[in-house]
Amino acid sequence: QVQLVESGGGLVQTGDSLRLSCTASGRGFSNYAVGWFRQDSGKERSFVASVSWSGQNTFYAESVKGRFTISRENFKNTVYLQMNSLKPEDTADYYCAARGGSHQNTDPSNYSVWGQGTQVTVSS
């Protein structure tokens, strides 16, 4: 069973960049598609981006397209989310999650393994 740990969150200003990392332990990480989701207080968890098991295919929410980049290094058991041109509305807890099927799935209920989250705050 794969376990996930996020890191890299913090407090930044509008226009700044952050890189989040999602590091896996356990066997079989390279077989999983991985997604990033975010959740602000009082709101539902929403899809941000996802990457296929190979890293060759990616998928983004419209709200982050052109600003965020998801990538992975399977030899490091790590998926990254590079976030540029951050806006106050990007403020949320960010979670990575893994699933055994297609990466083009934006429904959190279809992801079986979750990390504990990392907080991102963007001040105006």
PDB file of C-alpha atoms in Angstrom:
ATOM      1  CA  GLN A   1       0.000   0.000   0.000  1.00  0.00           C
ATOM      2  CA  VAL A   2       1.292   3.436  -0.962  1.00  0.00           C
ATOM      3  CA  GLN A   3       1.409   6.240   1.584  1.00  0.00           C
ATOM      4  CA  LEU A   4       1.708   9.908   0.606  1.00  0.00           C
ATOM      5  CA  VAL A   5       3.228  12.918   2.372  1.00  0.00           C
ATOM      6  CA  GLU A   6       2.933  16.484   1.084  1.00  0.00           C
ATOM      7  CA  SER A   7       5.387  19.281   1.754  1.00  0.00           C
ATOM      8  CA  GLY A   8       6.313  22.727   0.486  1.00  0.00           C
ATOM      9  CA  GLY A   9       3.356  24.819   1.551  1.00  0.00           C
ATOM     10  CA  GLY A  10       3.703  28.219   3.172  1.00  0.00           C
ATOM     11  CA  LEU A  11       2.763  31.871   3.257  1.00  0.00           C
ATOM     12  CA  VAL A  12       3.570  33.876   0.121  1.00  0.00           C
ATOM     13  CA  GLN A  13       2.476  37.093  -1.550  1.00  0.00           C
ATOM     14  CA  THR A  14       0.429  37.561  -4.699  1.00  0.00           C
ATOM     15  CA  GLY A  15       2.540  36.784  -7.752  1.00  0.00           C
ATOM     16  CA  ASP A  16       5.000  34.555  -5.905  1.00  0.00           C
ATOM     17  CA  SER A  17       5.764  30.910  -6.629  1.00  0.00           C
ATOM     18  CA  LEU A  18       5.766  27.729  -4.567  1.00  0.00           C
ATOM     19  CA  ARG A  19       6.602  24.130  -5.339  1.00  0.00           C
ATOM     20  CA  LEU A  20       4.702  21.440  -3.522  1.00  0.00           C
ATOM     21  CA  SER A  21       6.043  17.906  -3.254  1.00  0.00           C
ATOM     22  CA  CYS A  22       4.174  14.662  -2.741  1.00  0.00           C
ATOM     23  CA  THR A  23       6.493  11.863  -1.668  1.00  0.00           C
ATOM     24  CA  ALA A  24       5.371   8.261  -1.580  1.00  0.00           C
ATOM     25  CA  SER A  25       6.454   5.318   0.493  1.00  0.00           C
ATOM     26  CA  GLY A  26       5.523   1.720  -0.087  1.00  0.00           C
ATOM     27  CA  ARG A  27       5.470  -0.323  -3.234  1.00  0.00           C
ATOM     28  CA  GLY A  28       3.968   0.411  -6.598  1.00  0.00           C
ATOM     29  CA  PHE A  29       3.915   4.191  -6.674  1.00  0.00           C
ATOM     30  CA  SER A  30       4.926   4.249 -10.325  1.00  0.00           C
ATOM     31  CA  ASN A  31       1.729   2.349 -11.158  1.00  0.00           C
ATOM     32  CA  TYR A  32      -0.529   5.097  -9.844  1.00  0.00           C
ATOM     33  CA  ALA A  33      -1.888   8.253 -11.417  1.00  0.00           C
ATOM     34  CA  VAL A  34      -1.555  11.146  -8.971  1.00  0.00           C
ATOM     35  CA  GLY A  35      -3.714  14.196  -8.534  1.00  0.00           C
ATOM     36  CA  TRP A  36      -3.509  17.406  -6.549  1.00  0.00           C
ATOM     37  CA  PHE A  37      -6.640  18.748  -4.906  1.00  0.00           C
ATOM     38  CA  ARG A  38      -7.286  21.756  -2.706  1.00  0.00           C
ATOM     39  CA  GLN A  39      -9.796  22.672  -0.070  1.00  0.00           C
ATOM     40  CA  ASP A  40     -10.448  26.037   1.503  1.00  0.00           C
ATOM     41  CA  SER A  41     -12.374  26.304   4.748  1.00  0.00           C
ATOM     42  CA  GLY A  42     -16.088  25.804   4.250  1.00  0.00           C
ATOM     43  CA  LYS A  43     -15.685  24.644   0.662  1.00  0.00           C
ATOM     44  CA  GLU A  44     -15.621  21.289  -1.042  1.00  0.00           C
ATOM     45  CA  ARG A  45     -12.364  19.680  -2.075  1.00  0.00           C
ATOM     46  CA  SER A  46     -11.658  20.549  -5.712  1.00  0.00           C
ATOM     47  CA  PHE A  47      -9.419  19.173  -8.415  1.00  0.00           C
ATOM     48  CA  VAL A  48      -6.264  21.081  -9.342  1.00  0.00           C
ATOM     49  CA  ALA A  49      -4.102  18.888 -11.580  1.00  0.00           C
ATOM     50  CA  SER A  50      -3.185  15.291 -12.273  1.00  0.00           C
ATOM     51  CA  VAL A  51      -0.443  13.279 -13.933  1.00  0.00           C
ATOM     52  CA  SER A  52      -0.419   9.809 -15.428  1.00  0.00           C
ATOM     53  CA  TRP A  53       1.657   6.991 -13.995  1.00  0.00           C
ATOM     54  CA  SER A  54       4.391   7.613 -16.567  1.00  0.00           C
ATOM     55  CA  GLY A  55       4.431  11.384 -16.200  1.00  0.00           C
ATOM     56  CA  GLN A  56       3.779  11.844 -19.906  1.00  0.00           C
ATOM     57  CA  ASN A  57       0.192  13.013 -19.607  1.00  0.00           C
ATOM     58  CA  THR A  58      -1.203  15.798 -17.461  1.00  0.00           C
ATOM     59  CA  PHE A  59      -4.583  17.380 -16.828  1.00  0.00           C
ATOM     60  CA  TYR A  60      -5.444  20.731 -15.239  1.00  0.00           C
ATOM     61  CA  ALA A  61      -8.355  22.639 -13.825  1.00  0.00           C
ATOM     62  CA  GLU A  62      -9.128  25.723 -15.906  1.00  0.00           C
ATOM     63  CA  SER A  63      -8.444  27.989 -12.945  1.00  0.00           C
ATOM     64  CA  VAL A  64      -4.770  26.968 -12.786  1.00  0.00           C
ATOM     65  CA  LYS A  65      -3.987  26.202 -16.419  1.00  0.00           C
ATOM     66  CA  GLY A  66      -0.925  28.164 -17.530  1.00  0.00           C
ATOM     67  CA  ARG A  67       0.137  28.934 -13.949  1.00  0.00           C
ATOM     68  CA  PHE A  68       0.592  25.495 -12.356  1.00  0.00           C
ATOM     69  CA  THR A  69       2.656  22.584 -13.630  1.00  0.00           C
ATOM     70  CA  ILE A  70       2.446  19.023 -12.359  1.00  0.00           C
ATOM     71  CA  SER A  71       5.320  16.599 -12.878  1.00  0.00           C
ATOM     72  CA  ARG A  72       6.745  13.441 -11.364  1.00  0.00           C
ATOM     73  CA  GLU A  73      10.002  11.635 -10.833  1.00  0.00           C
ATOM     74  CA  ASN A  74       9.212   7.999 -10.253  1.00  0.00           C
ATOM     75  CA  PHE A  75      12.804   7.153  -9.319  1.00  0.00           C
ATOM     76  CA  LYS A  76      12.335   9.567  -6.405  1.00  0.00           C
ATOM     77  CA  ASN A  77       8.760   8.448  -5.690  1.00  0.00           C
ATOM     78  CA  THR A  78       7.760  12.103  -5.885  1.00  0.00           C
ATOM     79  CA  VAL A  79       5.167  14.227  -7.664  1.00  0.00           C
ATOM     80  CA  TYR A  80       5.540  18.000  -7.813  1.00  0.00           C
ATOM     81  CA  LEU A  81       3.156  20.887  -8.235  1.00  0.00           C
ATOM     82  CA  GLN A  82       4.921  24.033  -9.382  1.00  0.00           C
ATOM     83  CA  MET A  83       2.669  26.993  -8.675  1.00  0.00           C
ATOM     84  CA  ASN A  84       3.495  30.321 -10.297  1.00  0.00           C
ATOM     85  CA  SER A  85       1.702  33.679 -10.331  1.00  0.00           C
ATOM     86  CA  LEU A  86      -0.139  32.773  -7.165  1.00  0.00           C
ATOM     87  CA  LYS A  87      -3.354  34.580  -6.325  1.00  0.00           C
ATOM     88  CA  PRO A  88      -5.227  34.995  -3.024  1.00  0.00           C
ATOM     89  CA  GLU A  89      -7.909  32.652  -4.363  1.00  0.00           C
ATOM     90  CA  ASP A  90      -5.276  29.882  -4.496  1.00  0.00           C
ATOM     91  CA  THR A  91      -5.226  29.908  -0.702  1.00  0.00           C
ATOM     92  CA  ALA A  92      -6.210  26.429   0.536  1.00  0.00           C
ATOM     93  CA  ASP A  93      -4.990  23.177   1.993  1.00  0.00           C
ATOM     94  CA  TYR A  94      -3.438  21.169  -0.831  1.00  0.00           C
ATOM     95  CA  TYR A  95      -3.639  17.393  -0.947  1.00  0.00           C
ATOM     96  CA  CYS A  96      -2.101  14.815  -3.228  1.00  0.00           C
ATOM     97  CA  ALA A  97      -3.927  11.603  -3.962  1.00  0.00           C
ATOM     98  CA  ALA A  98      -3.304   8.443  -5.962  1.00  0.00           C
ATOM     99  CA  ARG A  99      -5.484   6.148  -7.997  1.00  0.00           C
ATOM    100  CA  GLY A 100      -4.921   3.051 -10.075  1.00  0.00           C
ATOM    101  CA  GLY A 101      -6.776   4.160 -13.191  1.00  0.00           C
ATOM    102  CA  SER A 102      -6.714   7.080 -15.595  1.00  0.00           C
ATOM    103  CA  HIS A 103      -5.268  10.393 -14.490  1.00  0.00           C
ATOM    104  CA  GLN A 104      -8.161  12.221 -16.204  1.00  0.00           C
ATOM    105  CA  ASN A 105     -10.431  11.922 -13.226  1.00  0.00           C
ATOM    106  CA  THR A 106     -11.360  14.987 -11.228  1.00  0.00           C
ATOM    107  CA  ASP A 107     -13.646  13.353  -8.649  1.00  0.00           C
ATOM    108  CA  PRO A 108     -11.917  13.044  -5.253  1.00  0.00           C
ATOM    109  CA  SER A 109     -13.992   9.951  -4.429  1.00  0.00           C
ATOM    110  CA  ASN A 110     -12.177   8.081  -7.210  1.00  0.00           C
ATOM    111  CA  TYR A 111      -8.797   8.471  -5.514  1.00  0.00           C
ATOM    112  CA  SER A 112      -8.015   5.791  -2.973  1.00  0.00           C
ATOM    113  CA  VAL A 113      -4.863   7.055  -1.249  1.00  0.00           C
ATOM    114  CA  TRP A 114      -4.488  10.521   0.275  1.00  0.00           C
ATOM    115  CA  GLY A 115      -1.825  12.536   2.000  1.00  0.00           C
ATOM    116  CA  GLN A 116      -2.422  14.685   5.068  1.00  0.00           C
ATOM    117  CA  GLY A 117      -2.233  18.005   3.216  1.00  0.00           C
ATOM    118  CA  THR A 118      -0.064  21.098   3.214  1.00  0.00           C
ATOM    119  CA  GLN A 119      -1.304  24.646   3.714  1.00  0.00           C
ATOM    120  CA  VAL A 120      -0.821  27.380   1.124  1.00  0.00           C
ATOM    121  CA  THR A 121      -1.687  30.970   1.974  1.00  0.00           C
ATOM    122  CA  VAL A 122      -1.393  33.759  -0.585  1.00  0.00           C
ATOM    123  CA  SER A 123      -1.648  37.268   0.820  1.00  0.00           C
ATOM    124  CA  SER A 124      -2.818  40.219  -1.268  1.00  0.00           C
TER     125      SER A 124
END
